[in-house]
Short mmCIF file of the C-alpha atoms (twelve columns), coordinates in Angstrom:
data_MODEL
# 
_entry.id   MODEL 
# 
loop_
_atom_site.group_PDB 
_atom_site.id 
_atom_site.type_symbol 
_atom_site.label_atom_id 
_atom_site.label_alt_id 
_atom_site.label_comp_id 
_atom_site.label_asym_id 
_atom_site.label_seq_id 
_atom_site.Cartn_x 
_atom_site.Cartn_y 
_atom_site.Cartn_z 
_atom_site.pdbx_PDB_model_num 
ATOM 1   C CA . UNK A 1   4.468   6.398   -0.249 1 
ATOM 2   C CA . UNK A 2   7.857   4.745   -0.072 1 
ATOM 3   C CA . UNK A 3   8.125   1.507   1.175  1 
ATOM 4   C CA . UNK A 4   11.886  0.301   0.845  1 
ATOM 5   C CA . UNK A 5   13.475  -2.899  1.462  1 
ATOM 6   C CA . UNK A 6   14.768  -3.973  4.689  1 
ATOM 7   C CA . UNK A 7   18.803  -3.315  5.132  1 
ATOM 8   C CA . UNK A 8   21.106  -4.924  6.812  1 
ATOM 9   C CA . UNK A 9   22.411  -2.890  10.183 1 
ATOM 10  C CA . UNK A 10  26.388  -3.569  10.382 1 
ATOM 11  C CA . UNK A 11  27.200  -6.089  13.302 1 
ATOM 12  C CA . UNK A 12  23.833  -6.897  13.761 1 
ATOM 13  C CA . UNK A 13  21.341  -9.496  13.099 1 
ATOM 14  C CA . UNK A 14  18.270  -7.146  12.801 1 
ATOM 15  C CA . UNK A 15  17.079  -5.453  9.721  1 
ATOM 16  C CA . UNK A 16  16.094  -1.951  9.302  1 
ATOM 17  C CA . UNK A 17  12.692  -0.830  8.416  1 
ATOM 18  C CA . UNK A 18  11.804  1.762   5.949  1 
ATOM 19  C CA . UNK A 19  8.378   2.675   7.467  1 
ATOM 20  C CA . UNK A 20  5.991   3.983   4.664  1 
ATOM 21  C CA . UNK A 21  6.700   7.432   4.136  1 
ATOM 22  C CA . UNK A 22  3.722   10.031  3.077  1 
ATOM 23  C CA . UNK A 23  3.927   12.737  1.367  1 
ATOM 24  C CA . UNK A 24  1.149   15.154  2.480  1 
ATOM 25  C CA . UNK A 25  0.943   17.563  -0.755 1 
ATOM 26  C CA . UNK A 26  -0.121  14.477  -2.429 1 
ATOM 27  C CA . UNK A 27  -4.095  13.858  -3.598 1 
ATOM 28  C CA . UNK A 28  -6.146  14.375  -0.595 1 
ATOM 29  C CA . UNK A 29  -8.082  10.749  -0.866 1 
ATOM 30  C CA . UNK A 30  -4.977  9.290   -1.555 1 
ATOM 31  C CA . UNK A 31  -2.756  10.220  0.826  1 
ATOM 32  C CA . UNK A 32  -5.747  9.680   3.384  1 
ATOM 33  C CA . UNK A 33  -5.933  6.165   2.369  1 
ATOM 34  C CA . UNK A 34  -2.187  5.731   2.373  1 
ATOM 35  C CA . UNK A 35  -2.553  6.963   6.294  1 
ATOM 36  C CA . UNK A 36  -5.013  4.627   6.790  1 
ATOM 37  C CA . UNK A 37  -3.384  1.660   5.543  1 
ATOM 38  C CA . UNK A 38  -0.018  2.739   7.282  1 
ATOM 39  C CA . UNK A 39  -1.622  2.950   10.511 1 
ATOM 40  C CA . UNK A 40  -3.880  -0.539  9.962  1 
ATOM 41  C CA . UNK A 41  -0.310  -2.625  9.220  1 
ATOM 42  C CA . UNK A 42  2.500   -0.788  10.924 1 
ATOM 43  C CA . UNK A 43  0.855   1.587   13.758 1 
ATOM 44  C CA . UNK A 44  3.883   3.884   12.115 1 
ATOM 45  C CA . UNK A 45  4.350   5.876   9.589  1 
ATOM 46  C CA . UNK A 46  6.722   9.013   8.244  1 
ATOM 47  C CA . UNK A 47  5.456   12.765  7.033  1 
ATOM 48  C CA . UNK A 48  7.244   14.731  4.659  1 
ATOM 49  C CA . UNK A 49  6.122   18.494  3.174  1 
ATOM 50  C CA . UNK A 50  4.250   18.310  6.458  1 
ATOM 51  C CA . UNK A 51  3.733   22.123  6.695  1 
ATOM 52  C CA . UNK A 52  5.635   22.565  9.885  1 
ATOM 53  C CA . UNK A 53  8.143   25.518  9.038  1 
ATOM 54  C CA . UNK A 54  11.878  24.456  9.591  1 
ATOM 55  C CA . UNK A 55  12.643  27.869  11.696 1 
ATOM 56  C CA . UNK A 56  10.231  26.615  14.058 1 
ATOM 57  C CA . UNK A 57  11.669  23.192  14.516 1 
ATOM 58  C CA . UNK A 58  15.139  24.707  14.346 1 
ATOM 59  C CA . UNK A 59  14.671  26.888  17.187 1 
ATOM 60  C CA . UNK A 60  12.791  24.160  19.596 1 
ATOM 61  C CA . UNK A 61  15.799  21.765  18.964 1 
ATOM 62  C CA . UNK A 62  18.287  24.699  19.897 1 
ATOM 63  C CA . UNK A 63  16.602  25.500  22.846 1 
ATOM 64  C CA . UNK A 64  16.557  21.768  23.949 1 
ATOM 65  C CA . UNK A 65  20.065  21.531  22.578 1 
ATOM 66  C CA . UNK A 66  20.976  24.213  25.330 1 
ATOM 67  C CA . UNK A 67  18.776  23.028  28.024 1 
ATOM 68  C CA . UNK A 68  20.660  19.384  27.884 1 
ATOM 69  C CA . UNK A 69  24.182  20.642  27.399 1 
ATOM 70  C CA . UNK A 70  23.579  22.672  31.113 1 
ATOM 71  C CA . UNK A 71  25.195  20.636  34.099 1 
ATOM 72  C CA . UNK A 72  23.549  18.308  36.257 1 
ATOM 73  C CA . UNK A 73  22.647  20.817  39.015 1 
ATOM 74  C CA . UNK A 74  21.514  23.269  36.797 1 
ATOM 75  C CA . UNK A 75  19.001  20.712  35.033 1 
ATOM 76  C CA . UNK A 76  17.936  20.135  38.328 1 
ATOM 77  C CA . UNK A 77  16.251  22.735  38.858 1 
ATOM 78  C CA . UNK A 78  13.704  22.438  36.323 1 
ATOM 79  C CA . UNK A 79  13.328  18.584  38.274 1 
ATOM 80  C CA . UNK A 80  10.020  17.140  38.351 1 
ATOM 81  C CA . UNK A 81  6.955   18.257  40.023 1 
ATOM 82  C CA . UNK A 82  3.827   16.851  39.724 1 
ATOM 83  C CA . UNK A 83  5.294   15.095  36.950 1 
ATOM 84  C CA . UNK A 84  6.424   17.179  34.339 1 
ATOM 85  C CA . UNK A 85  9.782   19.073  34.410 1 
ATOM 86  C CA . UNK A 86  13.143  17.039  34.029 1 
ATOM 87  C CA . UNK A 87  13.662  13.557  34.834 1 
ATOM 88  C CA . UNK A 88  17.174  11.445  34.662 1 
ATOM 89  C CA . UNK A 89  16.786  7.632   33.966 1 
ATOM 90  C CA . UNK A 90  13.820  7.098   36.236 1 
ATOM 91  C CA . UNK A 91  10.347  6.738   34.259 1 
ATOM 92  C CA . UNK A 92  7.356   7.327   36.045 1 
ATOM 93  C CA . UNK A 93  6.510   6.028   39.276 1 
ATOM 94  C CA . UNK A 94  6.657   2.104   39.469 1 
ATOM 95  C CA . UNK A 95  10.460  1.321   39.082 1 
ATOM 96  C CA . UNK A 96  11.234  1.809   35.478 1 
ATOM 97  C CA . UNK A 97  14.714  3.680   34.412 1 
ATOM 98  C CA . UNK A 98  16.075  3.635   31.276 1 
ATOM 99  C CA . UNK A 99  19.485  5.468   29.802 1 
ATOM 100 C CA . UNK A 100 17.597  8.620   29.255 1 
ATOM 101 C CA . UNK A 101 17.339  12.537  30.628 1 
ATOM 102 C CA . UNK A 102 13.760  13.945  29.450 1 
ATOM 103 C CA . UNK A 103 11.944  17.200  29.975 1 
ATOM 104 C CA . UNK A 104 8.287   16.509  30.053 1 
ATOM 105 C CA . UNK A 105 5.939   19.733  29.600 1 
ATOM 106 C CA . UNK A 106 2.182   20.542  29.694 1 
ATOM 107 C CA . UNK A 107 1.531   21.991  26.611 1 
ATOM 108 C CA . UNK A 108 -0.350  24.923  28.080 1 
ATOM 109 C CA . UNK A 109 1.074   28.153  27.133 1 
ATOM 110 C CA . UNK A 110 0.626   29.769  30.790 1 
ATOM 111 C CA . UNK A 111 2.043   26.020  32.159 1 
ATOM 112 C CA . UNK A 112 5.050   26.464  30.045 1 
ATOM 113 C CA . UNK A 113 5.607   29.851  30.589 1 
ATOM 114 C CA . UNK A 114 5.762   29.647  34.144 1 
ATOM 115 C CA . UNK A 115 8.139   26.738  33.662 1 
ATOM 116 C CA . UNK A 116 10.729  28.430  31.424 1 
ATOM 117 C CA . UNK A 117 11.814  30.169  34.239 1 
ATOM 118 C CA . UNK A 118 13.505  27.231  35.966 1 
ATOM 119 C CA . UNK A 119 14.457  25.444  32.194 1 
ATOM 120 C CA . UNK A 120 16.198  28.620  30.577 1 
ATOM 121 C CA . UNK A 121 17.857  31.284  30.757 1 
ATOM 122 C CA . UNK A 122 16.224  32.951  28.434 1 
ATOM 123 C CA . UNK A 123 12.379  32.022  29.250 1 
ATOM 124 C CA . UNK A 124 10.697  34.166  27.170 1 
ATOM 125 C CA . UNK A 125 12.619  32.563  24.163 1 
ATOM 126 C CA . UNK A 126 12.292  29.050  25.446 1 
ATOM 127 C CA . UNK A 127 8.525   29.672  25.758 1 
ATOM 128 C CA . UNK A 128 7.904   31.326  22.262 1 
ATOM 129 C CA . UNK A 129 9.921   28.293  20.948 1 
ATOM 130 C CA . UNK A 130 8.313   25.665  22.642 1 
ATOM 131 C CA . UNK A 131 4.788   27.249  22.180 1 
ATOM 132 C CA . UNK A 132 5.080   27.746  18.442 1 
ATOM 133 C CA . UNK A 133 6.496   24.051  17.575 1 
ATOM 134 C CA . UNK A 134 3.350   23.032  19.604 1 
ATOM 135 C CA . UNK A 135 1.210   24.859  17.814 1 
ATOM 136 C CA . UNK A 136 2.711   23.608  14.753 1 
ATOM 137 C CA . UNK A 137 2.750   19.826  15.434 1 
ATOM 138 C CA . UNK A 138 -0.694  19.762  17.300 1 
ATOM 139 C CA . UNK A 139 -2.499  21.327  14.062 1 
ATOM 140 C CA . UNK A 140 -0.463  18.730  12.144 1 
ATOM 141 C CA . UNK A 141 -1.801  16.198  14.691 1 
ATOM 142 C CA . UNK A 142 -5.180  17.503  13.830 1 
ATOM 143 C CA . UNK A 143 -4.492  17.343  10.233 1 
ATOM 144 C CA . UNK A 144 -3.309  13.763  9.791  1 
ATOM 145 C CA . UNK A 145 -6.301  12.881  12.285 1 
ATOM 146 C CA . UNK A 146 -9.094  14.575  9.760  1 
ATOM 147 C CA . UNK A 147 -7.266  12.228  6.990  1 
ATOM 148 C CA . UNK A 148 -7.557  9.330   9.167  1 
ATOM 149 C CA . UNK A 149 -11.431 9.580   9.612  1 
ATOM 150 C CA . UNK A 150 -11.829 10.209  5.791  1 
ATOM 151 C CA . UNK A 151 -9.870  7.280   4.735  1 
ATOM 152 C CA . UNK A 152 -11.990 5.505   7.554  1 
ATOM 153 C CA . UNK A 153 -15.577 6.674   5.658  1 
ATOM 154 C CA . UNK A 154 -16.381 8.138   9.277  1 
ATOM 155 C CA . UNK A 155 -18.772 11.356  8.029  1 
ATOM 156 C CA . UNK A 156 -18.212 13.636  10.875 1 
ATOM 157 C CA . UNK A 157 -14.286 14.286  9.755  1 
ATOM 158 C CA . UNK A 158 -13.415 16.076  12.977 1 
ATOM 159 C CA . UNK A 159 -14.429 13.088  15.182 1 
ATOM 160 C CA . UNK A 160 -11.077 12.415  16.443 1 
ATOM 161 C CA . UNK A 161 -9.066  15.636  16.395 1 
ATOM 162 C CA . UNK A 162 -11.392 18.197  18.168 1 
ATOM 163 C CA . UNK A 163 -10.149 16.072  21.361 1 
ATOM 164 C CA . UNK A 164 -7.442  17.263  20.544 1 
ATOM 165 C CA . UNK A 165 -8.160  21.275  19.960 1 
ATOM 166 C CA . UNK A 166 -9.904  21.626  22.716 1 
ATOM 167 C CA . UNK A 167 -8.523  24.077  24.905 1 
ATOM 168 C CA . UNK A 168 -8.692  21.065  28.127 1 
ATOM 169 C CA . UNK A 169 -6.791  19.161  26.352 1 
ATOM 170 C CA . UNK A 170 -4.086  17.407  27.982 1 
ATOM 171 C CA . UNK A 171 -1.454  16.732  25.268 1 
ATOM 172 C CA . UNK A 172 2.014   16.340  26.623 1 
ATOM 173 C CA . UNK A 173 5.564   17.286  24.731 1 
ATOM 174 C CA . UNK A 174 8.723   15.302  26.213 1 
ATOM 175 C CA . UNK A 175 12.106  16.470  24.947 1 
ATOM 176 C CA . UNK A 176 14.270  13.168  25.140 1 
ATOM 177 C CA . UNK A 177 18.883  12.654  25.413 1 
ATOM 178 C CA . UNK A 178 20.237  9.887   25.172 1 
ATOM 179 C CA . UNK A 179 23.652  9.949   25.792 1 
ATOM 180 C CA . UNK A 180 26.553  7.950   23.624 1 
ATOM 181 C CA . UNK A 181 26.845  4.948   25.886 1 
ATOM 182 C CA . UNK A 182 30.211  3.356   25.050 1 
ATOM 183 C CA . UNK A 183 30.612  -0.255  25.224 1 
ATOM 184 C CA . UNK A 184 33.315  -2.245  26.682 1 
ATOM 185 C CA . UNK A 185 34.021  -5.659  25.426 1 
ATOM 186 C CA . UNK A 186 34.785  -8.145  28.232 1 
ATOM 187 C CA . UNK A 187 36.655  -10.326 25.972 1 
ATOM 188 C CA . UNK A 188 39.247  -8.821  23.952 1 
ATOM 189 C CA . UNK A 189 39.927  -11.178 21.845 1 
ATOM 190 C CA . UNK A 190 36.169  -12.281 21.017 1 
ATOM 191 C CA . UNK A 191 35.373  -12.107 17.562 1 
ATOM 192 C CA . UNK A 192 31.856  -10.945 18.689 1 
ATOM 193 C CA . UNK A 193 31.139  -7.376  17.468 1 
ATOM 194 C CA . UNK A 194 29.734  -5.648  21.083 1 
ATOM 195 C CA . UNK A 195 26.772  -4.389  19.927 1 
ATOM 196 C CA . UNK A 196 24.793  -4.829  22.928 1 
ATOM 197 C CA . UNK A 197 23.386  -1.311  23.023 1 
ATOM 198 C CA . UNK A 198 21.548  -0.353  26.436 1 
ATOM 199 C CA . UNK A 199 17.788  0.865   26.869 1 
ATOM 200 C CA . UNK A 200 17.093  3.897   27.082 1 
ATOM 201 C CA . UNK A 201 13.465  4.279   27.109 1 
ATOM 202 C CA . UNK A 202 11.632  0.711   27.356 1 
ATOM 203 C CA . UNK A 203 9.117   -1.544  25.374 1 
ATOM 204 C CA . UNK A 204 6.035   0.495   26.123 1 
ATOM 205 C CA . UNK A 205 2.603   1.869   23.439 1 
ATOM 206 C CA . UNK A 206 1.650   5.301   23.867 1 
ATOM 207 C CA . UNK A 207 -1.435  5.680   25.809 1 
ATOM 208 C CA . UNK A 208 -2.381  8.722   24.347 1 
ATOM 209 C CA . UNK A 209 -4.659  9.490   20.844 1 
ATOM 210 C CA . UNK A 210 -1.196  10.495  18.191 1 
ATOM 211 C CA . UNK A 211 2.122   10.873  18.602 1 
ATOM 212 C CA . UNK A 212 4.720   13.489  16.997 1 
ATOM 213 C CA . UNK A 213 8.013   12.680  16.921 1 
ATOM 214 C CA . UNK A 214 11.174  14.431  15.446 1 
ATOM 215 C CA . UNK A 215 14.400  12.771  16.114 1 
ATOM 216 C CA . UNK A 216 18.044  13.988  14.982 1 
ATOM 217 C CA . UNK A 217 20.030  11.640  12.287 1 
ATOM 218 C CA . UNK A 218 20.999  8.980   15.374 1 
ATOM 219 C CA . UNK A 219 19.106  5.957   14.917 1 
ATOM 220 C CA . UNK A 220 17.754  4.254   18.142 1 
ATOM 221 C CA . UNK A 221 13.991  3.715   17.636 1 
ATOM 222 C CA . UNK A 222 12.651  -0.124  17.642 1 
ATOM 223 C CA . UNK A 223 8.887   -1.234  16.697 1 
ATOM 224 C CA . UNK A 224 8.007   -4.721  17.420 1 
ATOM 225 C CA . UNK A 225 6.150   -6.546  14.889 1 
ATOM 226 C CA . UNK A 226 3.410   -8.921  14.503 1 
ATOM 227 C CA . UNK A 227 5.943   -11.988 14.897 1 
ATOM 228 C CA . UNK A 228 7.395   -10.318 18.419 1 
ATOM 229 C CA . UNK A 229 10.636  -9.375  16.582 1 
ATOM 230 C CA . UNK A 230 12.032  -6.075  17.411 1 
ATOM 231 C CA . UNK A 231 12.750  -3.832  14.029 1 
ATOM 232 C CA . UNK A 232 14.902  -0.511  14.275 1 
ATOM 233 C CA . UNK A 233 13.352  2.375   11.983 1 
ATOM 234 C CA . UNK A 234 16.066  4.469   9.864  1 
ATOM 235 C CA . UNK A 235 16.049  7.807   11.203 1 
ATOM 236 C CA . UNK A 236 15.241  10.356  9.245  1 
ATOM 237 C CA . UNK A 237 15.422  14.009  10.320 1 
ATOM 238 C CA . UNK A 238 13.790  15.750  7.700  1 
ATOM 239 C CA . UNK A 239 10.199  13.734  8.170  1 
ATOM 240 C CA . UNK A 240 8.120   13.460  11.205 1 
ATOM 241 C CA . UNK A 241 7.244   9.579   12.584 1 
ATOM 242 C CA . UNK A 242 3.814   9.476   13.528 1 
ATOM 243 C CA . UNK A 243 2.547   6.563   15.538 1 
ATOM 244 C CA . UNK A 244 -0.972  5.613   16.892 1 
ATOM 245 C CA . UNK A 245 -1.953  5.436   20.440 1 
ATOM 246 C CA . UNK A 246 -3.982  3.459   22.931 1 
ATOM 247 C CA . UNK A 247 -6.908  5.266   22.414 1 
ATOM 248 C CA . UNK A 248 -6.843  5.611   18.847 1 
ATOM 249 C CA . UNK A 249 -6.851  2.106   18.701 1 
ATOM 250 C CA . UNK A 250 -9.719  2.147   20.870 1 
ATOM 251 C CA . UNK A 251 -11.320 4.588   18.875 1 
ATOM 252 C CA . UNK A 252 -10.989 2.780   15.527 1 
ATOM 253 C CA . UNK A 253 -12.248 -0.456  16.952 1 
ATOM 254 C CA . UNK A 254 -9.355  -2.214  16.728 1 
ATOM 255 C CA . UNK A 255 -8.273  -1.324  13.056 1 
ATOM 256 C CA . UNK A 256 -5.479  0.805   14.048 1 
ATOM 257 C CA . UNK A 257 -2.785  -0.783  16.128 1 
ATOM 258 C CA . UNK A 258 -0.998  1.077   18.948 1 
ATOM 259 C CA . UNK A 259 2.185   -0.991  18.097 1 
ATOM 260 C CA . UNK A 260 4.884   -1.546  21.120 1 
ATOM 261 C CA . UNK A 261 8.322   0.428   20.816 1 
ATOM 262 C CA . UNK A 262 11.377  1.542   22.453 1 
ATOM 263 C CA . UNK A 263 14.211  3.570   22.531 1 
ATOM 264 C CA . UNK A 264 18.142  2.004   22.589 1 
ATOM 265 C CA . UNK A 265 21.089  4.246   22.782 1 
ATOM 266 C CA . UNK A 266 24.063  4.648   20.802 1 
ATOM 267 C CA . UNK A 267 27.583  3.459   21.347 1 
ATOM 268 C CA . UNK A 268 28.869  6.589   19.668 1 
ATOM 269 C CA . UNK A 269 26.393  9.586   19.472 1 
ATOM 270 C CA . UNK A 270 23.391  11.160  21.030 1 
ATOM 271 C CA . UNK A 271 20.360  11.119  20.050 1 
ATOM 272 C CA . UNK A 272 17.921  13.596  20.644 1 
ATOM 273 C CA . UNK A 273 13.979  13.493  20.174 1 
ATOM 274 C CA . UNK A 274 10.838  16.029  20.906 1 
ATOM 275 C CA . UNK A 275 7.720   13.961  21.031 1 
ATOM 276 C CA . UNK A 276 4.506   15.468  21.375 1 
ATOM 277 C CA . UNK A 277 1.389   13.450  22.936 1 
ATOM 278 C CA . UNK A 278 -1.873  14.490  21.529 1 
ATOM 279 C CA . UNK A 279 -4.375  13.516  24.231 1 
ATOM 280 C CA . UNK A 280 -8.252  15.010  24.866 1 
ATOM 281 C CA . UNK A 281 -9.391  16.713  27.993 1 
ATOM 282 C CA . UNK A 282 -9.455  14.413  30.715 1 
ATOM 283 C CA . UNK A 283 -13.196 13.842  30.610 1 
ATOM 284 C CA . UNK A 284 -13.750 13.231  27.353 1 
ATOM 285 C CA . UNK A 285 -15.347 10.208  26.570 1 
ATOM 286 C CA . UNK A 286 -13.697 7.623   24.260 1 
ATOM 287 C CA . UNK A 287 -16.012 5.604   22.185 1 
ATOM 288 C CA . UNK A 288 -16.297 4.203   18.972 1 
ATOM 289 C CA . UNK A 289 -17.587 6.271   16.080 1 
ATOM 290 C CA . UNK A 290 -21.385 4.056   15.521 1 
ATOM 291 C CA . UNK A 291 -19.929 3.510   11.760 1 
ATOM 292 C CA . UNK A 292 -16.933 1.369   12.825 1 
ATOM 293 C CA . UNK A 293 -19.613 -0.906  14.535 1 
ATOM 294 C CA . UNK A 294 -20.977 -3.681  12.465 1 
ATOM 295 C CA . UNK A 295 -22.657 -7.457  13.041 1 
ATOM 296 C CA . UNK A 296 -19.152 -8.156  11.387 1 
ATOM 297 C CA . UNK A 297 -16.890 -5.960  13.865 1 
ATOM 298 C CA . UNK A 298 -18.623 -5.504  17.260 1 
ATOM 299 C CA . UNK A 299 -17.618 -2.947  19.323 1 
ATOM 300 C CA . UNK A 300 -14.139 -4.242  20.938 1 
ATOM 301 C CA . UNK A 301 -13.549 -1.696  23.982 1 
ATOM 302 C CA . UNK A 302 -16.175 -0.600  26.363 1 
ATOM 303 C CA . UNK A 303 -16.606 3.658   26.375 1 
ATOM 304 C CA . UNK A 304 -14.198 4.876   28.810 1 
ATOM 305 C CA . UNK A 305 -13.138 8.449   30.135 1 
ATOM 306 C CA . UNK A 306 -9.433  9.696   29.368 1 
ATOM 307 C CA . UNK A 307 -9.290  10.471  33.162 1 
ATOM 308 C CA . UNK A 308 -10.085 6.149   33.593 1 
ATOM 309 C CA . UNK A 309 -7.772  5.112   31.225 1 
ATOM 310 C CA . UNK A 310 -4.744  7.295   32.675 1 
ATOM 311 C CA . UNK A 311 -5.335  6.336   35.736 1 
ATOM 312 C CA . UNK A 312 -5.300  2.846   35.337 1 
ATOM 313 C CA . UNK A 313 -1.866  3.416   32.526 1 
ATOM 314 C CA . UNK A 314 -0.439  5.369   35.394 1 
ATOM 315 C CA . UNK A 315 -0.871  2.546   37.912 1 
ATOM 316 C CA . UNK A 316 0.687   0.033   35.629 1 
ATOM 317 C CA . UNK A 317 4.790   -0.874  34.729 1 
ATOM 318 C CA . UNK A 318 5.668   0.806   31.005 1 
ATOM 319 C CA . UNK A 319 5.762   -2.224  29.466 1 
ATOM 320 C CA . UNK A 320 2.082   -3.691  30.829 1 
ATOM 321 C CA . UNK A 321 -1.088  -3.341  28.545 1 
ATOM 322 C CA . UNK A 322 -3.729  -1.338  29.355 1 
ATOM 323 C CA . UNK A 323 -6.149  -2.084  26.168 1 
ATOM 324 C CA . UNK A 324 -7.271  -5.189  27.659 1 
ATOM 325 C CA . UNK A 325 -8.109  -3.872  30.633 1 
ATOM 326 C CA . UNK A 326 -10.902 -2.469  28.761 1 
ATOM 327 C CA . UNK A 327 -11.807 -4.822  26.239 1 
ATOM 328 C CA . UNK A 328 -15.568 -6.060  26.624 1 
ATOM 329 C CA . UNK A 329 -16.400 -9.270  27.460 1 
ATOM 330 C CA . UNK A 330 -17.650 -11.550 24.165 1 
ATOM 331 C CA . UNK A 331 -20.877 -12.054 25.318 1 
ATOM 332 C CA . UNK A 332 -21.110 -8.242  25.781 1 
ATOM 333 C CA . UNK A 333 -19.703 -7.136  22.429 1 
ATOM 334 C CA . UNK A 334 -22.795 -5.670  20.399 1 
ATOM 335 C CA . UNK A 335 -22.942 -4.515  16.965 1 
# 
């Protein structure tokens, strides 16, 4: 694990994180403890010799390369039903928007096949891509998840990611632009550098179990820390950021954290993400693994369904919490 110090971003006041970065080939119980701790302080973390073969990533950014550089009419006809397909600035259903064009996907081979027809020109090729990067990333999901309840001392090692391999599962994968966004000084002759950089995708924590992300070399991604201060991670395109969802946090009892983030563009480039959302079938049942329970550390969150919680996320702003809405009572928090 590297844990650098943070540096200074030119003509601006925040500092840049160097999130601990893990290198997988490493000692099994020590990288699983280095997981552990990474997701107990920052909620984020970096992969490297990850497994997932570079032709396979190559090919899924080329195809969502092409699909982006299409015109505005032509994107449109891959526009969202049901609510995956593309989307332009608008984010989900209560008023949110953000500087951002996304294509969201079911990650169900026959869902995406039958949707390649109105995203490529090629579907068949746009469908073997996009099928074998999620079959990559979702069996690195599943890896880094099996490490998680090691370093945890959970004995059933598969607790968390078989919600994720079972064939109901309803893991997501967005591709995300965001377009250079140029900006205009009002005053000319202010010695203020303009760095005022616009939202693209808003202060929000991932509902889901794990997220996958692999970004190009623009930077744009900010975690908020324990003191409220917003932190922008270095990008780095040869690693995949992993951060920890709602329910993982749920799952863990608390000792994960399912840390806020958000997406700015940049004045001069685009940047270009493909985040996949690994999420259990919709009735699976989220509970707390009986070891993470103690007099010590009662259970925290009441057992919910994945259909409940999405529900309630999906009736909710993208910045509002959805945790608490299922956090038991004091009085009803037993060991």
């Amino acid at each position: 694990m590297v844990v650098a110090s943070p540096t200074q971003i030119h003509g601006e006041k925040l500092l840049a994180i160097e999130l601990p970065v893990i290198d997988l080939s490493g000692e099994r119980s020590m990288v699983s403890s280095l997981i552990v701790k990474a997701c107990e302080e920052y909620g984020f973390f970096k992969v490297k010799n990850h497994g997932v073969p570079h032709d396979i990533i190559a090919k899924m950014e080329n195809e969502s390369f092409n699909f982006f550089a299409k015109t505005f009419d032509e994107k449109q006809k891959a526009g969202l039903d049901n609510s995956f397909g593309y989307g332009c600035k608008n984010i989900g259903f209560n008023g949110d928007t953000g500087e951002v064009e996304y294509l969201l996907c079911n990650t169900n081979p026959l869902s995406i096949a039958e949707r390649s027809k109105t995203i490529s020109n090629d579907p068949t090729e746009f469908s073997s891509a996009m099928s074998g990067y999620i079959e990559a990333v979702r069996e690195l999901a599943c890896e880094l998840l099996d490490l998680m309840a090691e370093g945890l001392w959970v004995p059933d090692r598969s607790v968390f990611s078989r919600l994720i391999r079972d064939d109901d599962s309803d893991s997501i994968i967005r591709l995300n632009h965001y377009p250079a966004m140029p900006i205009l000084c009002k005053d000319k002759d202010s010695s203020s550098p303009c760095n005022h950089n616009k939202v693209g995708f808003g202060e929000h924590s991932d509902p889901q179990i794990l997220t996958i992300l692999r970004s190009n070399d623009v930077g744009g991604l900010q975690i908020s820390l324990n003191d409220g201060a917003w932190v922008p991670v270095t990008p780095d395109p040869t690693a995949f950021c992993v951060n920890v969802g709602d329910l993982l946090q749920a799952m863990t009892n608390g000792r994960f954290v399912s840390v806020r983030h958000k997406a700015l563009t940049n004045s001069y480039k685009s940047r270009m993400s493909m985040a996949y959302f690994a999420a259990p079938p919709l009735n699976a049942r989220i509970a707390v693994p009986p070891e993470m329970v103690t007099p010590i550390k009662p259970a925290l969150y009441r057992p919910f369904s994945w259909a409940e919680f999405k529900k309630a996320a999906f009736a909710l702003r993208l910045g509002d919490s959805r945790l608490g809405l299922f956090m038991l009572e004091v009085d009803d928090q037993v060991a």
